[in-house]
Short mmCIF file of C-alpha atoms in Angstrom, two decimals:
data_model
loop_
_atom_site.label_atom_id
_atom_site.label_comp_id
_atom_site.label_asym_id
_atom_site.label_seq_id
_atom_site.Cartn_x
_atom_site.Cartn_y
_atom_site.Cartn_z
CA MET A 1 114.94 109.57 107.81
CA LYS A 2 113.17 107.33 110.33
CA THR A 3 110.10 108.62 112.11
CA PRO A 4 109.35 107.36 115.67
CA ALA A 5 106.61 105.10 114.28
CA LEU A 6 108.95 103.58 111.66
CA ASN A 7 111.71 103.19 114.23
CA GLU A 8 109.29 101.40 116.56
CA MET A 9 108.14 99.12 113.72
CA TYR A 10 111.77 98.39 112.80
CA TRP A 11 112.58 97.20 116.33
CA LEU A 12 109.35 95.22 116.63
CA VAL A 13 110.04 93.39 113.36
CA LYS A 14 113.62 92.81 114.52
CA ARG A 15 112.27 91.36 117.74
CA GLU A 16 110.10 88.94 115.72
CA PHE A 17 113.20 87.90 113.77
CA TRP A 18 115.17 87.30 116.94
CA GLU A 19 112.38 85.22 118.48
CA HIS A 20 111.72 83.21 115.30
CA ARG A 21 115.19 83.06 113.79
CA GLY A 22 114.91 79.28 113.47
CA GLY A 23 111.85 79.44 111.24
CA PHE A 24 112.68 82.59 109.29
CA LEU A 25 116.40 82.02 108.68
CA TRP A 26 117.66 78.57 109.55
CA THR A 27 114.74 76.63 108.04
CA PRO A 28 115.31 77.95 104.47
CA VAL A 29 119.09 77.70 104.91
CA ILE A 30 118.87 74.06 106.04
CA THR A 31 116.27 73.24 103.36
CA GLY A 32 118.55 74.69 100.68
CA GLY A 33 121.53 72.77 102.07
CA VAL A 34 119.64 69.47 102.14
CA PHE A 35 118.39 70.12 98.60
CA LEU A 36 121.96 70.67 97.40
CA VAL A 37 123.25 67.55 99.14
CA LEU A 38 120.45 65.39 97.66
CA ASN A 39 121.18 66.70 94.16
CA LEU A 40 124.91 66.12 94.63
CA MET A 41 124.17 62.57 95.74
CA GLY A 42 121.97 62.15 92.65
CA ILE A 43 124.73 63.38 90.34
CA ILE A 44 127.36 61.12 91.94
CA THR A 45 125.00 58.14 91.83
CA GLY A 46 124.15 58.81 88.19
CA GLU A 47 127.81 59.13 87.21
CA VAL A 48 128.85 55.97 89.08
CA LEU A 49 126.02 53.89 87.59
CA ARG A 50 126.74 55.29 84.13
CA VAL A 51 130.42 54.37 84.34
CA GLN A 52 129.95 50.95 85.99
CA HIS A 53 126.78 49.69 84.30
CA GLY A 54 125.93 52.14 81.52
CA ILE A 55 122.66 52.97 83.30
CA THR A 56 121.33 56.56 83.25
CA PHE A 57 118.43 57.47 85.51
CA GLY A 58 117.56 59.61 88.51
CA ALA A 59 117.58 63.37 89.08
CA GLY A 60 121.30 63.86 88.59
CA GLY A 61 122.16 61.48 85.78
CA GLY A 62 118.80 62.00 84.05
CA ASN A 63 119.13 65.79 83.97
CA ILE A 64 122.69 65.64 82.68
CA ASN A 65 121.63 63.24 79.95
CA LEU A 66 118.80 65.57 78.93
CA PHE A 67 121.21 68.52 78.79
CA LYS A 68 123.59 66.54 76.61
CA GLN A 69 120.78 65.56 74.24
CA ALA A 70 119.57 69.17 73.99
CA LEU A 71 123.09 70.45 73.34
CA ALA A 72 123.67 67.76 70.74
CA SER A 73 120.50 68.84 68.91
CA GLY A 74 121.58 72.49 69.11
CA ASP A 75 118.43 73.50 71.04
CA MET A 76 120.03 76.23 73.16
CA ALA A 77 116.67 77.64 74.29
CA LYS A 78 115.79 74.27 75.79
CA VAL A 79 119.13 74.11 77.61
CA GLY A 80 118.66 77.62 79.00
CA PHE A 81 115.12 76.75 80.07
CA GLY A 82 116.38 73.64 81.85
CA LEU A 83 119.04 75.63 83.72
CA ASP A 84 116.47 78.27 84.74
CA ILE A 85 114.03 75.64 85.99
CA MET A 86 116.89 74.09 87.94
CA MET A 87 117.47 77.42 89.69
CA LEU A 88 113.76 77.87 90.35
CA SER A 89 113.33 74.36 91.75
CA SER A 90 115.29 75.24 94.88
CA SER A 91 113.16 78.37 95.43
CA GLY A 92 110.03 76.27 94.91
CA ILE A 93 111.00 73.78 97.62
CA ILE A 94 111.97 76.57 100.03
CA SER A 95 108.66 78.38 99.31
CA VAL A 96 106.64 75.31 100.25
CA ILE A 97 108.54 74.98 103.51
CA LEU A 98 108.10 78.73 104.10
CA GLY A 99 104.33 78.26 103.78
CA PHE A 100 104.30 75.72 106.63
CA VAL A 101 106.58 77.94 108.76
CA LEU A 102 104.31 80.97 108.31
CA PHE A 103 101.13 78.96 108.91
CA PHE A 104 102.25 77.94 112.37
CA TYR A 105 103.99 81.29 113.03
CA TYR A 106 100.76 83.25 112.60
CA LEU A 107 98.72 80.59 114.37
CA GLY A 108 100.85 80.97 117.49
CA ALA A 109 101.74 84.65 117.15
CA LEU A 110 99.10 85.94 119.58
CA TYR A 111 98.16 82.69 121.33
CA ASP A 112 101.64 81.82 122.61
CA GLU A 113 102.16 85.18 124.35
CA ARG A 114 98.91 84.63 126.29
CA ARG A 115 99.84 81.04 127.10
CA ASP A 116 103.30 81.87 128.53
CA ARG A 117 102.06 85.15 130.10
CA SER A 118 104.67 87.22 128.23
CA LEU A 119 101.71 89.29 127.07
CA LEU A 120 101.68 90.99 130.49
CA PHE A 121 105.28 92.14 130.00
CA TRP A 122 104.74 93.43 126.47
CA LYS A 123 101.56 95.25 127.49
CA SER A 124 103.51 97.01 130.24
CA LEU A 125 105.62 98.68 127.53
CA PRO A 126 104.44 101.79 125.68
CA ILE A 127 103.77 99.80 122.51
CA SER A 128 100.31 99.75 120.96
CA ASP A 129 98.48 96.54 120.07
CA THR A 130 98.22 97.79 116.50
CA ALA A 131 101.99 98.20 116.13
CA THR A 132 102.62 94.80 117.72
CA VAL A 133 100.21 92.90 115.46
CA LEU A 134 101.30 94.78 112.32
CA SER A 135 104.93 93.98 113.09
CA LYS A 136 104.01 90.30 113.11
CA VAL A 137 102.24 90.72 109.77
CA ALA A 138 105.30 92.47 108.28
CA ALA A 139 107.76 89.95 109.72
CA GLY A 140 105.94 87.00 108.19
CA ALA A 141 104.71 88.49 104.91
CA VAL A 142 107.76 90.62 104.01
CA LEU A 143 110.87 89.73 106.00
CA ALA A 144 110.49 85.94 105.86
CA PRO A 145 109.84 85.87 102.05
CA VAL A 146 112.86 88.15 101.46
CA ILE A 147 115.08 85.75 103.41
CA ALA A 148 113.54 82.78 101.57
CA VAL A 149 114.19 84.43 98.19
CA VAL A 150 117.83 85.11 99.11
CA CYS A 151 118.30 81.50 100.26
CA GLY A 152 116.50 80.19 97.15
CA VAL A 153 118.63 82.28 94.78
CA VAL A 154 121.90 81.32 96.50
CA THR A 155 120.88 77.63 96.46
CA GLY A 156 119.82 77.92 92.83
CA ILE A 157 123.12 79.50 91.79
CA LEU A 158 125.05 76.77 93.63
CA MET A 159 122.87 74.18 91.87
CA LEU A 160 123.60 75.84 88.55
CA LEU A 161 127.35 75.79 89.21
CA MET A 162 127.21 72.19 90.39
CA TYR A 163 125.56 70.97 87.20
CA THR A 164 127.67 73.09 84.87
CA VAL A 165 130.88 71.86 86.53
CA THR A 166 129.61 68.28 86.16
CA LEU A 167 128.79 68.85 82.50
CA SER A 168 132.22 70.36 81.93
CA PHE A 169 133.66 66.90 82.69
CA HIS A 170 131.60 65.63 79.75
CA GLY A 171 133.35 68.01 77.38
CA ILE A 172 130.71 70.76 77.54
CA SER A 173 131.93 74.29 78.17
CA MET A 174 130.89 75.50 81.61
CA TRP A 175 130.99 79.19 80.60
CA HIS A 176 128.90 78.50 77.50
CA LEU A 177 126.22 76.88 79.68
CA LEU A 178 126.22 79.77 82.17
CA THR A 179 125.53 82.26 79.36
CA LEU A 180 122.37 80.30 78.47
CA ALA A 181 120.83 80.68 81.95
CA HIS A 182 119.02 83.81 83.19
CA PRO A 183 119.91 84.08 86.91
CA PHE A 184 119.40 87.87 87.09
CA GLN A 185 115.96 87.68 85.48
CA ILE A 186 114.89 84.90 87.84
CA THR A 187 116.18 86.80 90.86
CA ALA A 188 114.33 89.97 89.77
CA ASN A 189 111.11 87.99 89.26
CA LEU A 190 111.33 86.36 92.69
CA ILE A 191 111.97 89.70 94.43
CA GLY A 192 109.29 91.43 92.36
CA ILE A 193 106.50 89.07 93.40
CA ILE A 194 107.00 89.64 97.16
CA PRO A 195 104.51 92.59 97.20
CA LEU A 196 102.02 90.41 95.31
CA TYR A 197 102.54 87.65 97.87
CA PHE A 198 101.81 90.14 100.66
CA ILE A 199 98.42 91.02 99.13
CA TRP A 200 97.62 87.42 98.27
CA ALA A 201 98.41 86.11 101.76
CA LEU A 202 96.29 88.67 103.65
CA PRO A 203 93.17 86.41 104.01
CA ALA A 204 95.21 83.58 105.53
CA ILE A 205 97.24 85.94 107.72
CA GLY A 206 94.07 87.61 108.99
CA TRP A 207 92.29 84.33 109.66
CA LEU A 208 95.22 82.71 111.47
CA LEU A 209 95.90 85.82 113.59
CA LEU A 210 92.19 86.06 114.44
CA CYS A 211 92.13 82.43 115.58
CA SER A 212 95.39 82.97 117.46
CA ALA A 213 93.94 85.96 119.31
CA TRP A 214 90.53 84.41 119.93
CA ALA A 215 91.09 80.73 120.82
CA ARG A 216 91.54 79.94 124.51
CA SER A 217 93.18 76.62 123.58
CA LYS A 218 94.04 74.54 120.51
CA PRO A 219 94.02 77.35 117.91
CA PHE A 220 95.04 74.83 115.22
CA LEU A 221 91.78 72.95 115.56
CA TRP A 222 89.72 76.13 115.40
CA ALA A 223 91.65 77.49 112.42
CA VAL A 224 91.45 74.28 110.39
CA ALA A 225 88.31 72.48 111.60
CA LEU A 226 85.96 75.48 111.37
CA PRO A 227 86.44 76.31 107.64
CA ILE A 228 86.66 72.65 106.62
CA GLY A 229 83.62 71.70 108.72
CA THR A 230 81.63 74.60 107.25
CA GLY A 231 82.51 73.45 103.73
CA ILE A 232 81.38 69.91 104.53
CA VAL A 233 78.04 71.21 105.90
CA ILE A 234 77.49 73.38 102.80
CA GLY A 235 78.23 70.40 100.57
CA TRP A 236 75.87 68.23 102.62
CA PHE A 237 73.00 70.72 102.34
CA HIS A 238 73.67 70.97 98.60
CA LEU A 239 73.57 67.18 98.35
CA LEU A 240 70.19 67.16 100.10
CA GLY A 241 68.91 69.81 97.72
CA SER A 242 68.38 72.38 100.51
CA ILE A 243 70.55 74.98 98.77
CA GLY A 244 71.06 75.49 95.06
CA MET A 245 74.71 76.44 95.10
CA GLY A 246 77.44 73.84 95.32
CA SER A 247 80.37 74.12 97.71
CA GLU A 248 83.05 74.67 95.03
CA TRP A 249 82.99 78.46 95.45
CA TYR A 250 83.41 78.08 99.22
CA TRP A 251 86.45 75.77 98.94
CA LYS A 252 88.07 78.05 96.35
CA TYR A 253 87.36 81.53 97.72
CA VAL A 254 86.92 80.97 101.45
CA SER A 255 88.40 77.79 102.87
CA GLY A 256 91.28 77.59 100.39
CA ARG A 257 92.16 81.26 100.77
CA PHE A 258 91.95 81.19 104.58
CA LEU A 259 94.18 78.13 104.94
CA LEU A 260 96.49 77.97 101.92
CA SER A 261 97.25 81.57 100.94
CA VAL A 262 100.41 81.63 103.04
CA PHE A 263 101.96 79.28 100.47
CA PRO A 264 103.67 81.45 97.79
CA GLY A 265 102.58 81.00 94.18
CA GLY A 266 98.96 80.12 94.95
CA TRP A 267 97.78 82.83 92.53
CA LEU A 268 99.07 80.73 89.63
CA GLY A 269 96.28 78.20 90.13
CA PHE A 270 96.30 74.55 89.23
CA GLY A 271 95.53 75.31 85.57
CA HIS A 272 98.65 77.41 85.18
CA MET A 273 100.74 74.90 87.13
CA THR A 274 100.30 72.45 84.26
CA ASP A 275 102.04 74.99 81.99
CA LEU A 276 105.22 74.44 83.97
CA GLY A 277 105.63 71.28 81.96
CA ASN A 278 105.51 73.29 78.76
CA GLY A 279 108.96 74.70 78.10
CA ALA A 280 107.69 77.42 75.80
CA HIS A 281 105.53 79.12 78.41
CA ALA A 282 106.75 77.90 81.79
CA LEU A 283 108.91 80.93 82.55
CA ASP A 284 106.29 83.34 81.19
CA ILE A 285 103.83 82.49 83.97
CA LEU A 286 106.57 83.15 86.53
CA HIS A 287 107.35 86.58 85.08
CA VAL A 288 106.43 89.57 87.26
CA GLU A 289 104.28 91.13 84.56
CA TYR A 290 102.27 87.93 84.13
CA ALA A 291 101.97 87.30 87.87
CA TYR A 292 100.58 90.76 88.60
CA ARG A 293 97.70 90.20 86.17
CA VAL A 294 95.94 88.46 89.03
CA LEU A 295 95.41 91.92 90.58
CA SER A 296 92.92 92.69 87.80
CA SER A 297 90.49 90.27 89.44
CA PRO A 298 88.09 91.95 91.92
CA SER A 299 88.07 88.81 94.07
CA ILE A 300 91.67 89.25 95.20
CA TRP A 301 90.93 92.78 96.47
CA ILE A 302 87.75 91.63 98.23
CA GLU A 303 89.67 88.79 99.87
CA ALA A 304 92.48 91.18 100.84
CA ALA A 305 89.91 93.53 102.41
CA VAL A 306 88.46 90.61 104.38
CA GLY A 307 91.99 89.75 105.51
CA ILE A 308 92.61 93.33 106.68
CA ALA A 309 89.28 93.26 108.57
CA MET A 310 90.30 90.05 110.33
CA ILE A 311 93.70 91.56 111.24
CA ALA A 312 91.80 94.51 112.74
CA GLY A 313 89.70 91.98 114.66
CA ALA A 314 92.86 90.32 115.96
CA ILE A 315 94.18 93.71 117.14
CA TRP A 316 90.90 94.38 118.96
CA LEU A 317 90.92 90.93 120.58
CA ARG A 318 94.54 91.32 121.72
CA ARG A 319 93.57 94.56 123.41
CA TRP A 320 90.72 93.06 125.40
CA ARG A 321 91.49 89.34 125.62
CA ASP A 322 92.18 88.31 129.21
CA ASP A 323 92.61 84.60 130.00
CA SER A 324 93.67 85.16 133.59
#
């Protein structure tokens, strides 16, 4: 049963979707479509070159050749791993694009309504600043990732079917290949990490909304130049010996979290990213249980609290900011 507050939040989030349908919906759909077309072109190119010149290279022909080698050696786990990674690759590309979409969405969320004066209309309605800002947080950190996951899974399944159909022309059973993949497990993992993404992205969401509410012009410069400039100054003072601490902690826990946390998967870290090349453990680090281990670190909760404080600051600024 919907309460008035939930009903209001539902319509505010829906309004955000209507106003940003291009970024939230069509961008992942188009990205997935382009990804499929490029892979299809790679498969066709690989097949044509293999038939005409006996050459095998590229994404399409190379992957098919690897599958054939793995099947010939009877390494079914390797084949299943390859099919799973193929499904995940489409979600990975869409996630990167989603990060850029959300970066600029939050950066303009409160600035654009002041610039085009639509703020005056929305303030004339009986809608609180808190509900308005929180609806923008929910639209970007929950609704947009859900849409991206759906698009990524659909694209991944189409990729899976495309490769298995191609391999079936090489005498390999399509249905046998499909039983080696784990599409339901991958889908569950991708949906399961959305709450973790929400917590992880809070510092960046808070910082971008704060800059969007505070800057009178050019919020991008303020949002990017200020944390990067501060890091350069800290590094310079460290180089001169004025301060004992280096700037590594600042780039990792402050600048990096404020600017890059909107990109999904950042909690894996660069060290874990290298495990993606290791077939034995690559899917383990993408498992929900493994991903949520990051919540055992106090730093993520401190950074999330800072993000919530900055969102509160953005709500306060929206209430009192007057550029007229």
